[in-house]
Amino acid sequence: MRILVTGGAGYIGSVIVEELLRAGHTPIVYDSFLTGHRAAVPAEVAIVAGDIRDTALLTRTLAEERIEAVIHLVGLIEVGLSVTNPAAFFETNVGGTMSVVRAMIETDVKRLVFSSSAAVYAEDAPLPLREDAPTGPTSAYGASKLMVEQLLGWVAPAHGLICTSLRYFNAAGATARNGEAHAPETHLMPLVLRAAERDESVSIFGTDYPTVDGTCVRDYIHVRDLASAHLLALELSAPGVTIYNVGSGTGYSVRQVIEMARAVTGRALPISERPRRGGDQYATVATSERITRELGWRPQQSDLRTLLATAWAWRQAHPNGYAE
Ligand code: UFG
């Protein structure tokens, strides 16, 4: 299949592109390169540089590249930033997706795989989270993802679109080729590994949550396992919106992540306890039974040691990230 990957130069997108190539598909990357990296895109992959809200460019790209499916990853992702600058999140995440959908309608492209998030769920939803658990985002980031799912719920049946919304839990880990290099970096694992490299301390945001050790619990999913869910979703054929959680089913606290990082890196990693970070939910853990049952998806690399070890190996091999 010829597949447009928006955000294909980003952390998750670059690994999806790797997996698409491996499976014999033809990915085409659409990216603004504001946060994506050209070096993350293999030389044989066509690149279109553009803003996601440029509907004319998207429409032209879908037509000229004879696109059969879109994997739409472009979006602002920092939960904390979305609390202080919510408008930007609605513009890029909701407005940007509408632009993709409009271009798809214009060009009769039917398949869409959308990057949604665990951040759509209500804080008091029972764990592990099922897809039918109550939603109730605590950040504009989560709200923007939920709005997209809702708008797809109206648009997909009206236009015969086959949409899959994958609710990512916390992407982590690396392949040999691609890893996590955000600027600024806000995510726990890369910050912990950076602290290990520099012999610095690690901040823990909040130590008084009602969890096993007072720190937030997250369900970390290896980026390659996440990528494989997208490839399976491309095979769906029922019009409408199908929602799947993509998580490992196991939660780890911030302290547990740091403890394992000490084991993997051999560094001391002293801790600096900080106040809670705005917008954080105290615990998110998935059940991914639905995608396992319906698409046969199973995580292969999402145990805590492998997540940290693969990310650590990538950092050691790429000490300057993508800035070669
Ligand atoms: N944290 C620290 N110290 C740090 C960085 C993070 O204690 O230096 C804590 C955070 O407060 C949070 C946990 O580690 O409790 C995980 O934080 P991340 O920023 O790594 O991830 P989030 O859970 O906030 O968000 C991520 C993605 C979202 C996605 C979400 C799904 O950024 O896009 O996971 O759960 F929606």
mmCIF file of C-alpha atoms and ligand atoms in Angstrom, residues 12 76-80 116-120 139 141-142 145 167-171 180 182 185-192 202-206 209 215-220 252-255 257-258 272 274-282 284, ligand 1:
data_model
loop_
_atom_site.group_PDB
_atom_site.id
_atom_site.type_symbol
_atom_site.label_atom_id
_atom_site.label_comp_id
_atom_site.label_asym_id
_atom_site.label_seq_id
_atom_site.Cartn_x
_atom_site.Cartn_y
_atom_site.Cartn_z
ATOM 1 C CA ILE A 12 6.986 7.194 16.594
ATOM 2 C CA LEU A 76 1.514 18.668 19.789
ATOM 3 C CA ILE A 77 2.244 16.196 22.571
ATOM 4 C CA GLU A 78 3.423 17.804 25.797
ATOM 5 C CA VAL A 79 0.709 17.408 28.406
ATOM 6 C CA GLY A 80 2.160 20.151 30.632
ATOM 7 C CA SER A 116 -4.957 9.095 19.954
ATOM 8 C CA SER A 117 -3.927 8.874 23.571
ATOM 9 C CA ALA A 118 -4.485 7.390 26.988
ATOM 10 C CA ALA A 119 -4.900 11.015 28.038
ATOM 11 C CA VAL A 120 -8.572 10.884 26.877
ATOM 12 C CA SER A 139 -5.413 18.351 29.909
ATOM 13 C CA TYR A 141 -3.881 17.696 25.036
ATOM 14 C CA GLY A 142 -6.192 14.833 26.018
ATOM 15 C CA LYS A 145 -7.444 13.898 21.029
ATOM 16 C CA ARG A 167 -5.003 5.247 22.058
ATOM 17 C CA TYR A 168 -1.296 5.172 22.770
ATOM 18 C CA PHE A 169 -0.092 4.706 26.275
ATOM 19 C CA ASN A 170 3.477 5.895 26.923
ATOM 20 C CA ALA A 171 5.713 5.262 23.935
ATOM 21 C CA GLU A 180 13.554 9.594 21.068
ATOM 22 C CA HIS A 182 12.510 15.739 21.398
ATOM 23 C CA GLU A 185 12.437 16.839 26.096
ATOM 24 C CA THR A 186 9.663 16.396 28.645
ATOM 25 C CA HIS A 187 9.289 12.611 28.746
ATOM 26 C CA LEU A 188 10.440 10.600 31.709
ATOM 27 C CA MET A 189 12.601 7.876 30.165
ATOM 28 C CA PRO A 190 14.755 10.077 27.905
ATOM 29 C CA LEU A 191 15.191 12.555 30.761
ATOM 30 C CA VAL A 192 16.255 9.773 33.106
ATOM 31 C CA VAL A 202 16.405 13.128 38.045
ATOM 32 C CA SER A 203 13.324 15.177 38.936
ATOM 33 C CA ILE A 204 10.255 13.370 40.220
ATOM 34 C CA PHE A 205 7.127 15.474 39.729
ATOM 35 C CA GLY A 206 4.866 14.584 42.634
ATOM 36 C CA TYR A 209 -0.089 10.448 44.613
ATOM 37 C CA THR A 215 4.776 8.628 42.192
ATOM 38 C CA CYS A 216 2.764 8.496 38.947
ATOM 39 C CA VAL A 217 2.205 5.143 37.281
ATOM 40 C CA ARG A 218 2.364 4.758 33.511
ATOM 41 C CA ASP A 219 1.989 1.940 31.006
ATOM 42 C CA TYR A 220 5.078 2.081 28.778
ATOM 43 C CA TYR A 252 5.406 1.219 36.431
ATOM 44 C CA SER A 253 5.866 4.108 38.833
ATOM 45 C CA VAL A 254 8.360 6.883 38.221
ATOM 46 C CA ARG A 255 10.530 5.473 41.009
ATOM 47 C CA VAL A 257 11.566 3.440 36.116
ATOM 48 C CA ILE A 258 14.472 5.195 37.799
ATOM 49 C CA SER A 272 15.256 15.471 43.238
ATOM 50 C CA ARG A 274 9.540 18.262 42.922
ATOM 51 C CA PRO A 275 5.894 19.392 43.161
ATOM 52 C CA ARG A 276 3.258 17.780 40.963
ATOM 53 C CA ARG A 277 3.275 18.724 37.254
ATOM 54 C CA GLY A 278 0.049 20.335 35.937
ATOM 55 C CA GLY A 279 -2.274 18.070 33.931
ATOM 56 C CA ASP A 280 -0.768 14.760 35.119
ATOM 57 C CA GLN A 281 -3.089 11.851 35.823
ATOM 58 C CA TYR A 282 -1.775 9.735 38.673
ATOM 59 C CA THR A 284 -2.803 5.121 33.468
HETATM 60 N N1 UFG B 1 8.028 12.774 35.118
HETATM 61 C C1 UFG B 1 8.880 12.966 36.184
HETATM 62 N N2 UFG B 1 10.076 13.560 35.931
HETATM 63 C C2 UFG B 1 10.453 13.965 34.698
HETATM 64 C C3 UFG B 1 9.567 13.762 33.623
HETATM 65 C C4 UFG B 1 8.355 13.154 33.871
HETATM 66 O O1 UFG B 1 8.565 12.633 37.323
HETATM 67 O O2 UFG B 1 11.568 14.505 34.560
HETATM 68 C C5 UFG B 1 6.761 12.094 35.383
HETATM 69 C C6 UFG B 1 5.555 12.871 34.910
HETATM 70 O O3 UFG B 1 5.148 13.831 35.856
HETATM 71 C C7 UFG B 1 4.557 11.737 34.718
HETATM 72 C C8 UFG B 1 5.429 10.561 34.267
HETATM 73 O O4 UFG B 1 6.754 10.894 34.653
HETATM 74 O O5 UFG B 1 3.971 11.428 35.934
HETATM 75 C C9 UFG B 1 5.383 10.329 32.791
HETATM 76 O O6 UFG B 1 5.566 11.581 32.149
HETATM 77 P P1 UFG B 1 5.850 11.728 30.602
HETATM 78 O O7 UFG B 1 6.008 13.186 30.314
HETATM 79 O O8 UFG B 1 6.953 10.818 30.195
HETATM 80 O O9 UFG B 1 4.549 11.155 29.916
HETATM 81 P P2 UFG B 1 3.007 11.554 30.092
HETATM 82 O O10 UFG B 1 2.347 10.394 30.755
HETATM 83 O O11 UFG B 1 2.822 12.869 30.700
HETATM 84 O O12 UFG B 1 2.509 11.724 28.594
HETATM 85 C C10 UFG B 1 2.866 10.823 27.587
HETATM 86 C C11 UFG B 1 2.869 11.525 26.249
HETATM 87 C C12 UFG B 1 1.491 11.831 25.837
HETATM 88 C C13 UFG B 1 0.613 10.624 25.956
HETATM 89 C C14 UFG B 1 0.678 10.043 27.321
HETATM 90 C C15 UFG B 1 -0.157 8.803 27.388
HETATM 91 O O13 UFG B 1 3.617 12.728 26.287
HETATM 92 O O14 UFG B 1 1.546 12.265 24.507
HETATM 93 O O15 UFG B 1 2.003 9.746 27.614
HETATM 94 O O16 UFG B 1 -0.290 8.377 28.717
HETATM 95 F F1 UFG B 1 -0.664 10.937 25.717
#
